[in-house]
PDB file of C-alpha atoms and ligand atoms in Angstrom:
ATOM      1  CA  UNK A   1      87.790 185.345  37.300  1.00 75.00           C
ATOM      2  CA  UNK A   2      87.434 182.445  34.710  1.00 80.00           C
ATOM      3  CA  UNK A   3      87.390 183.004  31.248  1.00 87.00           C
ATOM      4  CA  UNK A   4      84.286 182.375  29.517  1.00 94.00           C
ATOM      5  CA  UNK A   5      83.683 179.398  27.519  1.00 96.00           C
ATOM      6  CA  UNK A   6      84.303 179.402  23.626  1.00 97.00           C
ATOM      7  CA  UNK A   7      81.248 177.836  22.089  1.00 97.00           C
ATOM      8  CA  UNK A   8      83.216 177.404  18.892  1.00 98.00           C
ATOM      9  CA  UNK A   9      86.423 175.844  20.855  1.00 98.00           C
ATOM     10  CA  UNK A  10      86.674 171.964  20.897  1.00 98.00           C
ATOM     11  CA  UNK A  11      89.610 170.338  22.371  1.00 98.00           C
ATOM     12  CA  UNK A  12      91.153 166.853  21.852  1.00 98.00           C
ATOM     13  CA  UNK A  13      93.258 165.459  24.931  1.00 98.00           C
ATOM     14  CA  UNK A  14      95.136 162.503  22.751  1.00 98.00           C
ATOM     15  CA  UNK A  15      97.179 159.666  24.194  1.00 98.00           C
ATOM     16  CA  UNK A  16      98.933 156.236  23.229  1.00 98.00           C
ATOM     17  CA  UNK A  17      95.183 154.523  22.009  1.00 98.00           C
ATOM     18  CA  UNK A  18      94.667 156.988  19.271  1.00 98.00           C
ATOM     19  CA  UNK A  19      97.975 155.822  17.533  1.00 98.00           C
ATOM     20  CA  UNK A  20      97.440 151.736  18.388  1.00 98.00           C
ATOM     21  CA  UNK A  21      95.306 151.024  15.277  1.00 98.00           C
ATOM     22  CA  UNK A  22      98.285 152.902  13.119  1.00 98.00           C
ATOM     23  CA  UNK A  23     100.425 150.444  14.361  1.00 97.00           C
ATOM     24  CA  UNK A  24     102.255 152.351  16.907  1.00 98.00           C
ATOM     25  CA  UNK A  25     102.432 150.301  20.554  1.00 96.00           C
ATOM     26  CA  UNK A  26     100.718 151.692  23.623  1.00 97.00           C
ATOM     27  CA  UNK A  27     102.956 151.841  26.972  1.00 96.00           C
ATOM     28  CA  UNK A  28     101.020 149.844  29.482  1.00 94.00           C
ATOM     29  CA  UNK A  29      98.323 147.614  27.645  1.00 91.00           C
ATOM     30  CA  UNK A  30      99.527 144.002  27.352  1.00 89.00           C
ATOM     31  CA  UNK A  31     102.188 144.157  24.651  1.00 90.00           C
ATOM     32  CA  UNK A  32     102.929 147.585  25.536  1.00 95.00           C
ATOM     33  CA  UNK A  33     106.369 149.380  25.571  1.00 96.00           C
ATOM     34  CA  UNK A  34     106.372 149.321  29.196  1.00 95.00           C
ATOM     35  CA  UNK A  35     105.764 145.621  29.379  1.00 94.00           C
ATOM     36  CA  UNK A  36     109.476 144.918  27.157  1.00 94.00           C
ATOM     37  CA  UNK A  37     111.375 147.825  28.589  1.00 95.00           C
ATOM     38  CA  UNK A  38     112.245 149.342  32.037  1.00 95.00           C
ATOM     39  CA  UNK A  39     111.218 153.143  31.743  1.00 95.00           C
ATOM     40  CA  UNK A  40     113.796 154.039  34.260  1.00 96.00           C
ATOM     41  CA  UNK A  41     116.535 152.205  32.230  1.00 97.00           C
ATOM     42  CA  UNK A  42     115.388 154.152  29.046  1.00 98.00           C
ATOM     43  CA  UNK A  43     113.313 157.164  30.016  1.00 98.00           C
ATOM     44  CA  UNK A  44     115.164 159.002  33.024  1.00 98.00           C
ATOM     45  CA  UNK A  45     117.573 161.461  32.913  1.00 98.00           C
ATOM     46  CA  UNK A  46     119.189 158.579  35.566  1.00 98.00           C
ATOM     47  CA  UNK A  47     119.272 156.487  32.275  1.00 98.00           C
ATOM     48  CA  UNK A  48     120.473 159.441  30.247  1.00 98.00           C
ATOM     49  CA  UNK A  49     123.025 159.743  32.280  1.00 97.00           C
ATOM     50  CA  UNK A  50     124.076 156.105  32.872  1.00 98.00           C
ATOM     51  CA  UNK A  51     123.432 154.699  29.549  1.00 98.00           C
ATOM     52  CA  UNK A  52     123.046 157.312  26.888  1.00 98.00           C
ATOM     53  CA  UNK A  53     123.355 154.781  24.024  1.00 98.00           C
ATOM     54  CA  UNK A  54     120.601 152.532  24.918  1.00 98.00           C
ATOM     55  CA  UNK A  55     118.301 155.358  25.651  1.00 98.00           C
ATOM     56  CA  UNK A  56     119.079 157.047  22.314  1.00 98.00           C
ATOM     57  CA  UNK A  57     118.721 153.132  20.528  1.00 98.00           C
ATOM     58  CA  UNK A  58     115.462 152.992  22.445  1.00 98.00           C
ATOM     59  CA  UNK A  59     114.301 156.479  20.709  1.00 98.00           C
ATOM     60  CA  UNK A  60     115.601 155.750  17.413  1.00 98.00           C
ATOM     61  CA  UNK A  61     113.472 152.314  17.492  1.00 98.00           C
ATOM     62  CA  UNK A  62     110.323 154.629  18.188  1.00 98.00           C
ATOM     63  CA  UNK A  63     111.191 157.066  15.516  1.00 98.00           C
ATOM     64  CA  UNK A  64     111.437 154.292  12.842  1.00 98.00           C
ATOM     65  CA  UNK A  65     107.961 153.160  14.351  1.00 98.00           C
ATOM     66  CA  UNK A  66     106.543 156.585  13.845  1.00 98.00           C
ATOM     67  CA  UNK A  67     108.148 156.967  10.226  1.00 98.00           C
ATOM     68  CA  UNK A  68     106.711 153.683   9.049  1.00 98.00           C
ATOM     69  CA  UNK A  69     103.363 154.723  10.414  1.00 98.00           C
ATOM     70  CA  UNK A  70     100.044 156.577   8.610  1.00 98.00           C
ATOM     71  CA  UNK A  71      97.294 158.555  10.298  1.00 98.00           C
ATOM     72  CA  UNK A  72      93.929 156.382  11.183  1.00 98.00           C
ATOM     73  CA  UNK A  73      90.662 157.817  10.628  1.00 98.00           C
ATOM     74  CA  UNK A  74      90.721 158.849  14.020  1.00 98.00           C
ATOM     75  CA  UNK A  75      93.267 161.317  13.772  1.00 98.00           C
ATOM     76  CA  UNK A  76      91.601 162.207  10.037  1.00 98.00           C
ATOM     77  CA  UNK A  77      88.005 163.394  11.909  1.00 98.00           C
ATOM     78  CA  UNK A  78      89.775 165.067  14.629  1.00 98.00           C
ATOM     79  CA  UNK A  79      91.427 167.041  11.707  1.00 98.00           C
ATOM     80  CA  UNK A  80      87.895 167.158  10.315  1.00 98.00           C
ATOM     81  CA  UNK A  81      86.560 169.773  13.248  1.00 98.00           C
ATOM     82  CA  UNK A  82      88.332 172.100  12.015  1.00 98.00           C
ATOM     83  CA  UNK A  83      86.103 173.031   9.199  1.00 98.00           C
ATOM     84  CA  UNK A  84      84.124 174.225  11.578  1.00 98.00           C
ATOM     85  CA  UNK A  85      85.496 174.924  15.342  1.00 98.00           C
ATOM     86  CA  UNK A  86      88.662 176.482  16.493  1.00 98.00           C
ATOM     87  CA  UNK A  87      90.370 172.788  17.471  1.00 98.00           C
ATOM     88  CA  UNK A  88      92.859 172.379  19.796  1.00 98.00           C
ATOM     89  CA  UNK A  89      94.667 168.635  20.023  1.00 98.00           C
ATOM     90  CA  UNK A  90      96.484 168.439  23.120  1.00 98.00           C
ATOM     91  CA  UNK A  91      98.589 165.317  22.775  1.00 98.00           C
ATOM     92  CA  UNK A  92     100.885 163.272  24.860  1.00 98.00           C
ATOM     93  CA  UNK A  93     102.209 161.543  21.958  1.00 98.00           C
ATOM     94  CA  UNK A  94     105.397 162.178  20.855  1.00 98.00           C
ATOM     95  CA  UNK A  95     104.257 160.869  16.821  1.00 98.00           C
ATOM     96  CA  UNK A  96     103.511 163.038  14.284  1.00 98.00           C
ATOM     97  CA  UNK A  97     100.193 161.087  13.206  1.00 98.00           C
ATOM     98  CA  UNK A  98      97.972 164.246  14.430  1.00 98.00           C
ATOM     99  CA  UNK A  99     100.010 166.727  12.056  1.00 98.00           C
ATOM    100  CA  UNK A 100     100.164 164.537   9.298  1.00 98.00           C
ATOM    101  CA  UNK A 101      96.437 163.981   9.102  1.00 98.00           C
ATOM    102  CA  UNK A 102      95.978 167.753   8.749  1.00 98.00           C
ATOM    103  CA  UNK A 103      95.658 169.093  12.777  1.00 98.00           C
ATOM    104  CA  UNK A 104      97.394 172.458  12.815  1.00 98.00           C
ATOM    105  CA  UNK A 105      97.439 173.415  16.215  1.00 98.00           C
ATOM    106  CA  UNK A 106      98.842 170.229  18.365  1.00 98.00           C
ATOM    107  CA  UNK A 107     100.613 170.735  21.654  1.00 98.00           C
ATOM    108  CA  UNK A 108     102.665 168.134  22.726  1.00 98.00           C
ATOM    109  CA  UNK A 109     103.164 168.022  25.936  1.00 98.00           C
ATOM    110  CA  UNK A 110     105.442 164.569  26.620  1.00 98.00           C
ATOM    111  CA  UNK A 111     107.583 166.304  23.725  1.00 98.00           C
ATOM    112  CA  UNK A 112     108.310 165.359  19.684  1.00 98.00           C
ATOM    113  CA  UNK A 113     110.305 162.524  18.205  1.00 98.00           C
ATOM    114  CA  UNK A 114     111.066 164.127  15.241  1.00 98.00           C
ATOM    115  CA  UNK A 115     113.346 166.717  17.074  1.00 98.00           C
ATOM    116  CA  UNK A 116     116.227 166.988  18.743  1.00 98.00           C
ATOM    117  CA  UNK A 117     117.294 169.040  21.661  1.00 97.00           C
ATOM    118  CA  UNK A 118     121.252 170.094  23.257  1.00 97.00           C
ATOM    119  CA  UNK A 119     121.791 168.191  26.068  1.00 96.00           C
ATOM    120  CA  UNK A 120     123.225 170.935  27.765  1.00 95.00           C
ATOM    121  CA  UNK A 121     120.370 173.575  26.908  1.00 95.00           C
ATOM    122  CA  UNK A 122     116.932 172.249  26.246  1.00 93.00           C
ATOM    123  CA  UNK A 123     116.218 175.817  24.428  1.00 94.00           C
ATOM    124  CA  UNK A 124     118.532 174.606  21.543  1.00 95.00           C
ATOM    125  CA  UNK A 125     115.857 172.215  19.505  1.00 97.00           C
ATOM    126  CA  UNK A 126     116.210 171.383  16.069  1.00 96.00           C
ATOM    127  CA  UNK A 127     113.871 169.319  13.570  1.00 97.00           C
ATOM    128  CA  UNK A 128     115.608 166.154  12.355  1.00 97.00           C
ATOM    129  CA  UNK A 129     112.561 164.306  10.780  1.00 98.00           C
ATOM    130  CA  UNK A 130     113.192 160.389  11.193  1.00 98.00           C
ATOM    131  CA  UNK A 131     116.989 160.546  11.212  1.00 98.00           C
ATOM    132  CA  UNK A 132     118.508 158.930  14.095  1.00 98.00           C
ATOM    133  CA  UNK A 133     120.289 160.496  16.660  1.00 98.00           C
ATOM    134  CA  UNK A 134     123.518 159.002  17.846  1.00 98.00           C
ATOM    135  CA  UNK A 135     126.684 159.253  20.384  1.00 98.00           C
ATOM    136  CA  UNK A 136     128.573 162.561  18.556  1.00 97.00           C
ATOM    137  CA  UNK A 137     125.277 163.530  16.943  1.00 97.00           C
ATOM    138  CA  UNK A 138     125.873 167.272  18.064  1.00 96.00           C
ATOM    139  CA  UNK A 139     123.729 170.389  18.100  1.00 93.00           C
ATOM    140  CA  UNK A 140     124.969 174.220  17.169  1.00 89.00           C
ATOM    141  CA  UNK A 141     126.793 174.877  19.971  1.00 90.00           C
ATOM    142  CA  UNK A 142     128.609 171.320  20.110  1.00 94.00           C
ATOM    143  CA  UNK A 143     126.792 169.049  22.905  1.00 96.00           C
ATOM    144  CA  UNK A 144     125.726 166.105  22.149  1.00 97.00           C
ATOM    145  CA  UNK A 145     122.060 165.951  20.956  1.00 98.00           C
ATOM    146  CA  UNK A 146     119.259 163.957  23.181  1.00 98.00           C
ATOM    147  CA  UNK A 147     115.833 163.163  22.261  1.00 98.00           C
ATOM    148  CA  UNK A 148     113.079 165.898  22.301  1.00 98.00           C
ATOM    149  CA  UNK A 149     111.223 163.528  24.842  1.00 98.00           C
ATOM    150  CA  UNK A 150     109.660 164.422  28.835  1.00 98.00           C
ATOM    151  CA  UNK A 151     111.654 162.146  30.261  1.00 98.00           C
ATOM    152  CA  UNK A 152     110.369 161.225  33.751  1.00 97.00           C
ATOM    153  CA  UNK A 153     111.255 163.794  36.308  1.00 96.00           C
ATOM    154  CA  UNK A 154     111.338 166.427  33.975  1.00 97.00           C
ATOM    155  CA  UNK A 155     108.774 169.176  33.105  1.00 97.00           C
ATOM    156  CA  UNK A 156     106.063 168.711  30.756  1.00 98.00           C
ATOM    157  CA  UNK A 157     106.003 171.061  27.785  1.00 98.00           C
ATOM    158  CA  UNK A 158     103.334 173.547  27.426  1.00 98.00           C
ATOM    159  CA  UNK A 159     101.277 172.593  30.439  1.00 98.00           C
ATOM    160  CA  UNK A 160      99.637 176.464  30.790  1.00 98.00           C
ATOM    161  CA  UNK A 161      98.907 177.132  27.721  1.00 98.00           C
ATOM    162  CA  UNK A 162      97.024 173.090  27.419  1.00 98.00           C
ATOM    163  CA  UNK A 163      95.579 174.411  30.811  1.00 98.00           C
ATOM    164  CA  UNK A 164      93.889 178.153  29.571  1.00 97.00           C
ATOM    165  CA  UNK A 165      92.562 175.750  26.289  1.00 98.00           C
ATOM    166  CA  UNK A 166      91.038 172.650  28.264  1.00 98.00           C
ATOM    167  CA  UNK A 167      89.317 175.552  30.608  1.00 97.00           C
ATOM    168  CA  UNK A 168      87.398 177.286  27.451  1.00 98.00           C
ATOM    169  CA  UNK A 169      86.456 174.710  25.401  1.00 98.00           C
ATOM    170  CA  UNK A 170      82.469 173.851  25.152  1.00 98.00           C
ATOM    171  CA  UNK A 171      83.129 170.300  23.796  1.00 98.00           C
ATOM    172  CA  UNK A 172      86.382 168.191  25.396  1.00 98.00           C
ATOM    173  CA  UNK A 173      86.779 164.749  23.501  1.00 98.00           C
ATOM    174  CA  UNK A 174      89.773 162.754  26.088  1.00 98.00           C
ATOM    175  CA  UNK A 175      90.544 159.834  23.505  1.00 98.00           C
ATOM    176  CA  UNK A 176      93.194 156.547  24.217  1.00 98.00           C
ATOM    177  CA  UNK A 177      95.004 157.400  27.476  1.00 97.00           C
ATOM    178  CA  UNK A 178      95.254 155.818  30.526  1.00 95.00           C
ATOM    179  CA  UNK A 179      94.968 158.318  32.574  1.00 94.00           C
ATOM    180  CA  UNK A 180      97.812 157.718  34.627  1.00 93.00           C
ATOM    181  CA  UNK A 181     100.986 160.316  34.153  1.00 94.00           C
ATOM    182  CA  UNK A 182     100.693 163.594  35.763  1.00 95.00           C
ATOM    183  CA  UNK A 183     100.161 166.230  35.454  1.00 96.00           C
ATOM    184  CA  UNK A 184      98.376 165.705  32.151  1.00 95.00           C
ATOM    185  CA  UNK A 185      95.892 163.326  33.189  1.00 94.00           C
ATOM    186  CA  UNK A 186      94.919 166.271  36.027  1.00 95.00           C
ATOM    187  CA  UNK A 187      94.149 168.240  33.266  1.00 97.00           C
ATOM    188  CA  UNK A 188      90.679 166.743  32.119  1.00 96.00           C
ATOM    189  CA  UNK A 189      89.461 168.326  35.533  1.00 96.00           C
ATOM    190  CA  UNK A 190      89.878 171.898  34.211  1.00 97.00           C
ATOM    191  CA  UNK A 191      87.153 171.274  31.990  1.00 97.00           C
ATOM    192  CA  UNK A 192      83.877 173.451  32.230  1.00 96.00           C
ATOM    193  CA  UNK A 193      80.827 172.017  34.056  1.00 95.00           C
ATOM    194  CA  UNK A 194      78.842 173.407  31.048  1.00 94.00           C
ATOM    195  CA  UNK A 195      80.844 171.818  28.673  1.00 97.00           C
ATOM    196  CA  UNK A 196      80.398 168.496  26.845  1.00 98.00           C
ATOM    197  CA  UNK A 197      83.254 165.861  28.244  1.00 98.00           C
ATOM    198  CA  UNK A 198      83.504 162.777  26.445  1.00 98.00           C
ATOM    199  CA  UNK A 199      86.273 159.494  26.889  1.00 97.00           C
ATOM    200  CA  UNK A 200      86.729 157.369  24.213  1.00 98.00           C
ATOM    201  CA  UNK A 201      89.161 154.537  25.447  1.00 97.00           C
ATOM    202  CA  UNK A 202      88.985 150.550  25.155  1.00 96.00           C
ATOM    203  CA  UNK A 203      88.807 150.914  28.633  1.00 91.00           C
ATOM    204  CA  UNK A 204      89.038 153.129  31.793  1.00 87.00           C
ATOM    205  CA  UNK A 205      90.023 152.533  35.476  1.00 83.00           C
ATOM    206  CA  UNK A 206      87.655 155.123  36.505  1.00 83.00           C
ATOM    207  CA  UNK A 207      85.886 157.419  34.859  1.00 87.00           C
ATOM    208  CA  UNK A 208      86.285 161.161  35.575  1.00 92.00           C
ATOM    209  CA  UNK A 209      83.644 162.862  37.277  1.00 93.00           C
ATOM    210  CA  UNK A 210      81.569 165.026  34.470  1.00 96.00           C
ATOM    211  CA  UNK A 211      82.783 162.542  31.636  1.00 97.00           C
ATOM    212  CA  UNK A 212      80.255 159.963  29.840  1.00 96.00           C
ATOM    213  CA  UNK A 213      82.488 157.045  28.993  1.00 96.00           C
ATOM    214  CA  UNK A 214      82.563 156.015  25.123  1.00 96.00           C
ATOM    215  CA  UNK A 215      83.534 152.660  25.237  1.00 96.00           C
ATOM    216  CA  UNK A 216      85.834 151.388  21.879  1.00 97.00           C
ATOM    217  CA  UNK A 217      88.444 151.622  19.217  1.00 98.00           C
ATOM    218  CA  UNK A 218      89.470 154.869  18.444  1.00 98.00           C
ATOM    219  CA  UNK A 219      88.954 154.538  14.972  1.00 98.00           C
ATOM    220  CA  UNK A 220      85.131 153.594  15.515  1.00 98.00           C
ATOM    221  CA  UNK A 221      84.063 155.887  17.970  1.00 98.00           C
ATOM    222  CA  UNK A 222      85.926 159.205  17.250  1.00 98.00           C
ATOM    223  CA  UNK A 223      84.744 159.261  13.477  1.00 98.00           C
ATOM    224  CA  UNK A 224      81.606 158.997  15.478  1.00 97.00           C
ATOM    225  CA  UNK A 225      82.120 161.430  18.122  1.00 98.00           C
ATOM    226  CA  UNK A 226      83.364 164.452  15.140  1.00 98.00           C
ATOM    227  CA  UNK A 227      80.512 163.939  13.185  1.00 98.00           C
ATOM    228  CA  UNK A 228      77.716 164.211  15.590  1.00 97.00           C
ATOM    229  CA  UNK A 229      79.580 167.720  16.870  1.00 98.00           C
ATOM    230  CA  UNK A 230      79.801 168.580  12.926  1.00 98.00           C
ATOM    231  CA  UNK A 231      76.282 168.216  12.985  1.00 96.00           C
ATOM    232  CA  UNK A 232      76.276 170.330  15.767  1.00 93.00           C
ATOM    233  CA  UNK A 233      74.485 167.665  18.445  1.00 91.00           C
ATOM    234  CA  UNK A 234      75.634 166.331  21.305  1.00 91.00           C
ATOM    235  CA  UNK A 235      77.006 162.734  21.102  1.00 90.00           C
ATOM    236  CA  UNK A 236      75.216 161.155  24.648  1.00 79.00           C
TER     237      UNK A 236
HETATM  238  P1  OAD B   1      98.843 154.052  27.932  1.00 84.57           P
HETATM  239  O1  OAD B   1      99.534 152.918  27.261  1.00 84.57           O
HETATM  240  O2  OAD B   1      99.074 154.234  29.375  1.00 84.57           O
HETATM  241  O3  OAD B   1      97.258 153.925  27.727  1.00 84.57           O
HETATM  242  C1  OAD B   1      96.707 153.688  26.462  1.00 84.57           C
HETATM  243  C2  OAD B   1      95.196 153.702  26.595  1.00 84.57           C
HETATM  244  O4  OAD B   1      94.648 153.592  25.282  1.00 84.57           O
HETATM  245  C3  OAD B   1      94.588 152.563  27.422  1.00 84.57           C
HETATM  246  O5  OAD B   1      93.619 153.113  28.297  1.00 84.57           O
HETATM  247  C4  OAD B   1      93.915 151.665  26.383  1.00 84.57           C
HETATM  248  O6  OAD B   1      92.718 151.069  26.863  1.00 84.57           O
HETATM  249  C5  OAD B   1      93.601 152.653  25.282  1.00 84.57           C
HETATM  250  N1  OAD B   1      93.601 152.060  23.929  1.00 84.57           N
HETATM  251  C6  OAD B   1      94.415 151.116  23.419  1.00 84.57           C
HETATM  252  N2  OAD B   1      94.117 150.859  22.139  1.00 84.57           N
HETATM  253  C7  OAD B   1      93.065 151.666  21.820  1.00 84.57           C
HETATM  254  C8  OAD B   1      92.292 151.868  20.641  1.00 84.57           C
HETATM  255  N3  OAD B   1      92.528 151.204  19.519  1.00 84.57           N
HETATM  256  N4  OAD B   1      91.299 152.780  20.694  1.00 84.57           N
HETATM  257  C9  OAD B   1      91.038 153.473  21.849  1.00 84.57           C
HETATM  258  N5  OAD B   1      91.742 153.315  22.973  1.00 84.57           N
HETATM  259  C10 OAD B   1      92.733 152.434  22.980  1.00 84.57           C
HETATM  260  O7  OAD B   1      99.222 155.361  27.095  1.00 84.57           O
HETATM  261  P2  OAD B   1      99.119 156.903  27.545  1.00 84.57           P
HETATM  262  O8  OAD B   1      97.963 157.116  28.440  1.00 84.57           O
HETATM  263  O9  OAD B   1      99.225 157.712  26.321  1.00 84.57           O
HETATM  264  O10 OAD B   1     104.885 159.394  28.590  1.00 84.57           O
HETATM  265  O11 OAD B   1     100.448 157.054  28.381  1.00 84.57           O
HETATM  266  C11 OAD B   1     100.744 158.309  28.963  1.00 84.57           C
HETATM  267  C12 OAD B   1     102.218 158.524  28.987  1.00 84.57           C
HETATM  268  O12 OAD B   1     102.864 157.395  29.605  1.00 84.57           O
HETATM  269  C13 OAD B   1     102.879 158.597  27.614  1.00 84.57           C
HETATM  270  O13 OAD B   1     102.766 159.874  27.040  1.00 84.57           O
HETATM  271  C14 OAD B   1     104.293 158.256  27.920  1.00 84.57           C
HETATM  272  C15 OAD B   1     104.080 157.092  28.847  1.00 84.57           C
HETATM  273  O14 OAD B   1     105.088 156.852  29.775  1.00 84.57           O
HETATM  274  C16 OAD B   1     106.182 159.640  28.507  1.00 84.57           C
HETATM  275  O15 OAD B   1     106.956 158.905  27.902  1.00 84.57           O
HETATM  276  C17 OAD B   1     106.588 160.868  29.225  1.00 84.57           C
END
């Protein structure tokens, strides 16, 4: 049987968009990281494998990125909710921009950049903050250390628990993805019927069944979006 739906739960489904306007590149809008690098040269465990240098240069780059960056006022109001609903952000970004805006419950399901993981066992995961990780940067039990990044053809992190959230939430707010890496993107689907489902995104291919499409920057519309639900209305 389902569970029943949590009138006080919101949840946030967060990709690449929400960190654009903090100066952090998208993957696959013009300019975007997938536009100047091949992902299977730099995000594969083939890549890991055949060049573990440039993948780990390709992480550090992103880690400076992330360190030089502040959270928008996007990431502020989602932190906002939770003066008044139980808020879950489920994010695909591997930043820190949710956290440091005040969010404390984030699942990151495409991994962290500021951590580290053996790559020999991916339970061994340590914080390292912005420091870079290099060849002969080891973990505890001596392997070298890898990124704490879903590379493709791996797992995503935390995908049940994201799941048993998305499924009891009465507002769902999907902000600055794509839409297209799986099986996140399925995960908008477990929403409720009853529950409000909202996209905020410069743009979508196509927009989910159940969704009303909030066309704009992050930064404009999700202010937007967390105060009308502070106010306790619904925002279409
Ligand atoms: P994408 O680069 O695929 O999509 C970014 C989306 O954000 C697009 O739909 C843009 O229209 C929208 N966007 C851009 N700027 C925006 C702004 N200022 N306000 C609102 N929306 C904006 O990024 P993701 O969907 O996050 O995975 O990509 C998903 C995954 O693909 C990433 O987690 C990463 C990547 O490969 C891994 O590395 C495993």
């Amino acid at each position: 049987m389902k569970k029943e739906i949590d009138d006080n739960k919101v949840v946030i489904l967060s990709g690449a968009g929400i960190s654009a306007e903090s100066g952090i590149r998208t993957f696959r809008d013009s300019g975007g990281l997938w536009n100047q690098y091949s992902l299977e040269e730099v995000a594969t465990p083939e890549a890991w494998r055949k060049n573990p240098k440039l993948v780990l240069e390709f992480y550090n780059e992103r880690r400076k990125d992330v360190s030089k960056a502040k959270p928008n006022c996007a990431h502020k109001a989602i932190a906002g909710l939770q003066k008044k609903y139980e808020t879950v952000v489920i994010t695909q970004n591997i930043d820190d921009l949710h956290e440091r805006a005040g969010s404390k419950n984030v699942i990151h399901v495409h991994g962290e950049i500021t951590k580290a993981r053996s790559s020999t066992d991916p339970r061994i995961v340590t914080n390292i903050g912005y420091e870079s990780i290099d060849i002969g940067s080891l973990c505890a039990s001596g392997s070298q250390l890898r990124p704490h990044i879903v590379w493709f053809g791996e797992e995503v992190l935390n995908y049940e628990i994201a799941r048993e959230h998305i499924q009891t939430a009465k507002r769902v707010l999907i902000v600055g993805t794509s839409l297209s890496v799986f099986p996140v993107a399925g995960l908008l689907k477990k929403a409720r019927y009853h529950s409000e489902k909202l996209i905020v995104s410069l743009d979508v291919d196509k927009k989910p069944y159940g969704y009303q499409f909030v066309r704009g920057k992050a930064t404009e519309m999700v202010p937007y979006v967390c105060n009308s639900w502070l106010e306790g209305l619904r925002v279409i």
